[in-house]
Each structure stands twice: as structure tokens, then as C-alpha cells.
Short mmCIF file of C-alpha atoms in Angstrom, two decimals:
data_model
loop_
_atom_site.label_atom_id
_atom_site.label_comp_id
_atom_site.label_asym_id
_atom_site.label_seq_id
_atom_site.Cartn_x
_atom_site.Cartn_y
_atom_site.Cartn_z
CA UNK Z 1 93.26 186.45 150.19
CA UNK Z 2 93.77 183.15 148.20
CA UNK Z 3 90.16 182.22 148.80
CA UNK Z 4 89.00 185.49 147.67
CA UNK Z 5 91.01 184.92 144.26
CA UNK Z 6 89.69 181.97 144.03
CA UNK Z 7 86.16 182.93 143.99
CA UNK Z 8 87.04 185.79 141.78
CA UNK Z 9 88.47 183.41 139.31
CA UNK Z 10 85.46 181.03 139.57
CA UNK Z 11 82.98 183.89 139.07
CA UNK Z 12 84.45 184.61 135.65
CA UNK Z 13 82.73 184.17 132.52
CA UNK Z 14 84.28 180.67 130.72
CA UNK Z 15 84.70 179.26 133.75
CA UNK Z 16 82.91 175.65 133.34
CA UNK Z 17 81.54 173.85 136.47
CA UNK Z 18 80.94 170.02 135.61
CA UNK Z 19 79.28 170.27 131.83
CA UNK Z 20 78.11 174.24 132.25
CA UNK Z 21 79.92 177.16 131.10
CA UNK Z 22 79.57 180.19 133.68
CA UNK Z 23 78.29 183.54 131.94
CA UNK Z 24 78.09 185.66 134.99
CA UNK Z 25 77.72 185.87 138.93
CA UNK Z 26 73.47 185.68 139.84
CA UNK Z 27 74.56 186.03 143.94
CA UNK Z 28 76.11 184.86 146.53
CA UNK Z 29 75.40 183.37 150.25
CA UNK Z 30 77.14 182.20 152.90
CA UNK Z 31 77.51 178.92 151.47
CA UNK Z 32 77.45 178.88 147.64
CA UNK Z 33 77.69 180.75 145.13
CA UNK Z 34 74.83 181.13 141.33
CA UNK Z 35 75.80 181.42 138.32
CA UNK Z 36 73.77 182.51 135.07
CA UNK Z 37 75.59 179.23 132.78
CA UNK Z 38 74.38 177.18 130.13
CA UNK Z 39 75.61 173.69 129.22
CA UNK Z 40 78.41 172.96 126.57
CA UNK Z 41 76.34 171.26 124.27
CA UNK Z 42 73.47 173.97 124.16
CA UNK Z 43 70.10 174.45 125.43
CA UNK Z 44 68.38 177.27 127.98
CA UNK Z 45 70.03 179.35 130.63
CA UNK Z 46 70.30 177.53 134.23
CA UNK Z 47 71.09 178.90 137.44
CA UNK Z 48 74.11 177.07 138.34
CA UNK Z 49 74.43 176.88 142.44
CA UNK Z 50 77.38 175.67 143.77
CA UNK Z 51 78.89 174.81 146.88
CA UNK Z 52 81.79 177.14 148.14
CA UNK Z 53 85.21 175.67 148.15
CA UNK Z 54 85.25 177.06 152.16
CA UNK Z 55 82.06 174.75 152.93
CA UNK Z 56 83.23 171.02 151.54
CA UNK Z 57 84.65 170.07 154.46
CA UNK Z 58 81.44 171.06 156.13
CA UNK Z 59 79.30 168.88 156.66
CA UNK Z 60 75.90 171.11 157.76
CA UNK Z 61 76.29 172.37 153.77
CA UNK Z 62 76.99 169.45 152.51
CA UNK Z 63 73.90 168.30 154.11
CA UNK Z 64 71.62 171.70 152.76
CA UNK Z 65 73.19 171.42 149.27
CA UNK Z 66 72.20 167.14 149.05
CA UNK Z 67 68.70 168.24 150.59
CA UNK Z 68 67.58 171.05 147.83
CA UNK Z 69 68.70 168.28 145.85
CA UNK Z 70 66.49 165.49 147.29
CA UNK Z 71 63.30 167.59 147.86
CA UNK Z 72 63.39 169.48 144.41
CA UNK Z 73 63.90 166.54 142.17
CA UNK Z 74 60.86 164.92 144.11
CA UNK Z 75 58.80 168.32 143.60
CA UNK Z 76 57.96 168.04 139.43
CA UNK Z 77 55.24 171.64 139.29
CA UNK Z 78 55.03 174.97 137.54
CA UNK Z 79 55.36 176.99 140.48
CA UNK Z 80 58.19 175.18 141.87
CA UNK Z 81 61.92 175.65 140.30
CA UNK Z 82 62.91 172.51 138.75
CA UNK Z 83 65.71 170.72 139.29
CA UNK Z 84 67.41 170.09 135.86
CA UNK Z 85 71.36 168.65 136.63
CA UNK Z 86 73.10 168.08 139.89
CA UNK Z 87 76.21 166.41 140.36
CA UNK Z 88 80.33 166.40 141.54
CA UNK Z 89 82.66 169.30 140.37
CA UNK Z 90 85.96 169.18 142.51
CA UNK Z 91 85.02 167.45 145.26
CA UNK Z 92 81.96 170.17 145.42
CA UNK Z 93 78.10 169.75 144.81
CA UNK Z 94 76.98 171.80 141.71
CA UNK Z 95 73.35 171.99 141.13
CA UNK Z 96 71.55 173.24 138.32
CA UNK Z 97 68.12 174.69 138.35
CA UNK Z 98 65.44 176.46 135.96
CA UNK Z 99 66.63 180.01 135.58
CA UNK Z 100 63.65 182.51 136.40
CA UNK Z 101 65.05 185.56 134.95
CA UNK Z 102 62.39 187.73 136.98
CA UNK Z 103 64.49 187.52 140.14
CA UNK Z 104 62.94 187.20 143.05
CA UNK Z 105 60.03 189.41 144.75
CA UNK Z 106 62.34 190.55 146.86
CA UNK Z 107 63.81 192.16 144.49
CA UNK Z 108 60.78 193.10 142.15
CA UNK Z 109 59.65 194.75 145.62
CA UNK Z 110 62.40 197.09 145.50
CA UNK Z 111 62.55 198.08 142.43
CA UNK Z 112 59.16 199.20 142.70
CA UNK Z 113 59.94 201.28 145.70
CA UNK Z 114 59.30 199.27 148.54
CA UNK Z 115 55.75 197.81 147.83
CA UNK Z 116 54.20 195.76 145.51
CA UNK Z 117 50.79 196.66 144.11
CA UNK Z 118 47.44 194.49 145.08
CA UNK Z 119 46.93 193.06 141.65
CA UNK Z 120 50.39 191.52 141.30
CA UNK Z 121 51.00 190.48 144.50
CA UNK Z 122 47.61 188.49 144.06
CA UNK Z 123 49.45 186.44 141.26
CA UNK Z 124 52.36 185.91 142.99
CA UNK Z 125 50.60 184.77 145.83
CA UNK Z 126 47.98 182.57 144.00
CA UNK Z 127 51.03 181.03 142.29
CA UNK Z 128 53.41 180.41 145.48
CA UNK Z 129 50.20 178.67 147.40
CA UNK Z 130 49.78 176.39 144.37
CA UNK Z 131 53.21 175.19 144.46
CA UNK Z 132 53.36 175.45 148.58
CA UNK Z 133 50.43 173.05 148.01
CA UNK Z 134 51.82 170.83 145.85
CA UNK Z 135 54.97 170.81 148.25
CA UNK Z 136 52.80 170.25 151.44
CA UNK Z 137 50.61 166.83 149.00
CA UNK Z 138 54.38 165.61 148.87
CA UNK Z 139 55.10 165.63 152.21
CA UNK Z 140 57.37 168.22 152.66
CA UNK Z 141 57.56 171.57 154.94
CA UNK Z 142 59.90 174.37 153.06
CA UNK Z 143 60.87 176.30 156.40
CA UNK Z 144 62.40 178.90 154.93
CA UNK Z 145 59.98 180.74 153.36
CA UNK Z 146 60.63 184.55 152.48
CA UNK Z 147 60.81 187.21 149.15
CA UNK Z 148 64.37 186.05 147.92
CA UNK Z 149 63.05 182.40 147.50
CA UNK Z 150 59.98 183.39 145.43
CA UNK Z 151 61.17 183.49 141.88
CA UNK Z 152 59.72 184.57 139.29
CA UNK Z 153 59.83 182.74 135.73
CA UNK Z 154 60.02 184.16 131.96
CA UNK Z 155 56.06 184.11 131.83
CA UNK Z 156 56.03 185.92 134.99
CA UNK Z 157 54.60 182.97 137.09
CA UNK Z 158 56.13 182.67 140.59
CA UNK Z 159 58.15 179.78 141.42
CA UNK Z 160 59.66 178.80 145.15
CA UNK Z 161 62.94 178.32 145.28
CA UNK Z 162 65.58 177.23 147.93
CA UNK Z 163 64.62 173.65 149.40
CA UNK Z 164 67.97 173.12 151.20
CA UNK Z 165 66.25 173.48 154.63
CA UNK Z 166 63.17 171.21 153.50
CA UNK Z 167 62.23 168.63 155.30
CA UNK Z 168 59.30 165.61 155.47
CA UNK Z 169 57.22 167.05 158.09
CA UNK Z 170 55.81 163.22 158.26
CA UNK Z 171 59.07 162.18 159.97
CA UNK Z 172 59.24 165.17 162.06
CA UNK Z 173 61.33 164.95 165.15
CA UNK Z 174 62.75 161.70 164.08
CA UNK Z 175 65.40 163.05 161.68
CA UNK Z 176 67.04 166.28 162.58
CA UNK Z 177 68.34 168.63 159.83
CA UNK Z 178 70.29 170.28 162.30
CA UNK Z 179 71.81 169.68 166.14
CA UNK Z 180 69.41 169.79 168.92
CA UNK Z 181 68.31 173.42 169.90
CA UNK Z 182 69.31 175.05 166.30
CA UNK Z 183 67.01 176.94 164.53
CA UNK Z 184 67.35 177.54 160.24
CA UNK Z 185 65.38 179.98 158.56
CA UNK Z 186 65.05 183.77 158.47
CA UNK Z 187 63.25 185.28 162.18
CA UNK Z 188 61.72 187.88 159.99
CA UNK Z 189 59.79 184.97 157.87
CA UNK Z 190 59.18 182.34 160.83
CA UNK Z 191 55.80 181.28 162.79
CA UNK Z 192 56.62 181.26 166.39
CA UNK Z 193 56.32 177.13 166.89
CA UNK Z 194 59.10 177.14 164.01
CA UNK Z 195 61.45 178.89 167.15
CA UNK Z 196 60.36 176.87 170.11
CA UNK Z 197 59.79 173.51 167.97
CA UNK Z 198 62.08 173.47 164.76
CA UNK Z 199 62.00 169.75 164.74
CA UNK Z 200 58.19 169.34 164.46
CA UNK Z 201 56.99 172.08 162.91
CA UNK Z 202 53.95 170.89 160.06
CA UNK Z 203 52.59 172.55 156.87
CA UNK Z 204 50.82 175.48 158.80
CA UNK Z 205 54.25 177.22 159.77
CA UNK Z 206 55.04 177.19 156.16
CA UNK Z 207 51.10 179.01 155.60
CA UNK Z 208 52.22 181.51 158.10
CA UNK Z 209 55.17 182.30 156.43
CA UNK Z 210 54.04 182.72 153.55
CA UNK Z 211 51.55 185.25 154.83
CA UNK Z 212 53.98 186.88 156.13
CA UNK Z 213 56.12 187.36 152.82
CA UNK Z 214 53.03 188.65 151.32
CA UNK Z 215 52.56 191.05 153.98
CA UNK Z 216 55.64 192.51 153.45
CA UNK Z 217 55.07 192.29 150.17
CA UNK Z 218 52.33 194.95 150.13
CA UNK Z 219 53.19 197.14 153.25
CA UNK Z 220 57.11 197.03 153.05
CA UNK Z 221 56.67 196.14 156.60
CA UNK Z 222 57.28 192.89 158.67
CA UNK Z 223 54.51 191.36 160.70
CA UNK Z 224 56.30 191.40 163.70
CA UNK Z 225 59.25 193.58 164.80
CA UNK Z 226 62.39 191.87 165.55
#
């Protein structure tokens, strides 16, 4: 119950997080929370994404939130969300990122009734592969590829989102983001080699992924049933 209150208090509007003033509650996951907030001495919107109070002491989050932090200040590309602030807030991680008031496909997929037309699921995928690209030049493998982390931005312009299970695919197997023999991502979303090799998987599980979202983007159906 107190933890509950507490998130209800730090969802409210006024509410500030480091230098940003919470307007409102964006969503919530298992370990943090985003927040629509804008900094105390002006400027845009940000989504503010913050590390639950329950997760500090663990350190698999910890690890996720410091990683979205590493690979998205390396990543600097229009279809990628940049990374704008990050920093302490109560022995937390707060991280603040470009807002894309769009949503995400996901969601853009459901309000349109379960499928997205041809046309605009052509942008959104031309726009994802350019900054999938741009991720894959830099070395990195997203792994967790899916409709909630495709954004889309105030032009419209898709944007992925979510790096916290990114990882330099040119150091696979030699640094583990998780324990031996766990798997992070969503099943729906993952190649096969991503479940039987999580350590070494390379830029073409991310491809197949990413097929994958758009699949479901069009059909309202997953590639594979699960």
C-alpha cells in the first residue's frame, strides 16, 4: 500500500524529478515509470523515464536503465529518440528523452482498428530501417524490437525507442547483459537464434524483428503463434 501511494504521489502533476516538472503519467512498466515533464527553466516537452523506487536496489534495472543511457547518447539520428538529460534523483536514474507525441505504432495500430494501411506503414518502416541502420553502423543490436518501441515524432517520422536491452553485437558473448540462459525481449518480436543464442545474436535478428513488427503492423497478426 505505501508503495502504491508513493507512485500515486510521484505521478502527480508538480511533482519535479531532478530539474523537470512532471505534467502527467505517459505509462508505466515493470520497472519505471514516463512522464510528459518539461524542465524548470523552459524549453520542449520530454518524456521523463524513471526508475521505480521498487527497482534501486536491483541491480538487472539498474543495469537496463545505465544501458538506454549508454547506447542512446552514442546513437545522434532522426529516426532514433534522442537522449536529451539523464542523471541522479533520490538515489534513482531519471532519464530524459525527445517526446514523440505520436505514441507509438502500437498504439496508432489500434486506434485504427487493428491494422495499419500500406502507405503508412511504408513510412514507418522506411524510417525505423534508417535508424535500425544507423544503430547496426554503430555497432549495436536493439533486441527488443516491437510496435511500443517505434515512436512516432511531431512531423510524423518514426523514431525507435527503448535501448535498455542494447547491446554491441561486436563484443557478443563476451559481456552478458543478463545471467547465463536468460532471455530479454518480447517472444512475439524475437528471431529464433535470439532464444537459443541471446548472447550472440548479430544485426540480422534485429532485421527479423523488425519484419515482424511490420507484419503485424499490416495483418494485426503475429508471424508465428506463441
Amino acid at each position: 500500500a505505501l508503495a502504491a501511494e508513493a507512485d500515486t504521489a510521484e505521478a502527480s502533476p508538480g511533482r519535479t524529478v531532478g530539474p523537470y516538472e512532471i505534467e502527467r503519467l505517459l505509462g508505466k512498466g515493470g520497472m519505471g515509470a514516463v512522464y510528459l515533464a518539461r524542465h524548470r527553466e523552459g524549453g520542449p516537452n520530454v518524456a521523463l523515464k524513471v526508475m521505480l523506487p521498487k527497482m534501486v536496489v536491483d541491480e538487472g534495472a539498474q543495469e537496463i536503465f545505465l544501458r538506454e543511457i549508454e547506447v542512446t547518447r552514442a546513437l545522434r539520428h532522426p529516426n532514433v529518440v534522442a537522449l536529451l538529460d539523464f542523471g541522479p534523483h533520490e538515489g534513482r536514474f531519471y532519464v530524459a528523452l525527445e517526446y514523440c507525441p505520436g505514441g507509438s505504432v502500437e498504439a496508432l495500430r489500434r486506434r485504427l482498428g487493428g491494422r495499419v494501411p500500406l502507405p503508412a506503414t511504408l513510412r514507418i518502416a522506411v524510417d525505423a530501417l534508417e535508424g535500425l541502420a544507423a544503430a547496426h553502423e554503430a555497432g549495436f543490436v536493439h533486441r527488443d524490437l516491437k510496435p511500443d518501441n517505434v515512436l512516432l515524432g511531431e512531423n510524423g517520422a518514426a523514431r525507435l525507442a527503448d535501448f535498455g536491452l542494447a547491446k554491441s553485437f561486436q563484443q557478443a558473448g563476451l559481456s552478458g547483459m543478463t545471467a547465463t540462459g536468460a532471455v530479454g525481449g518480447t517472444f512475439q518480436f524475437m528471431a529464433r537464434e535470439q532464444l537459443t543464442s541471446y548472447r550472440e545474436v548479430r544485426p540480422t535478428t534485429d532485421v527479423w524483428s523488425m519484419a515482424a513488427t511490420l507484419y503485424f503492423l499490416l495483418t494485426g497478426q503475429h508471424p508465428r503463434e506463441f
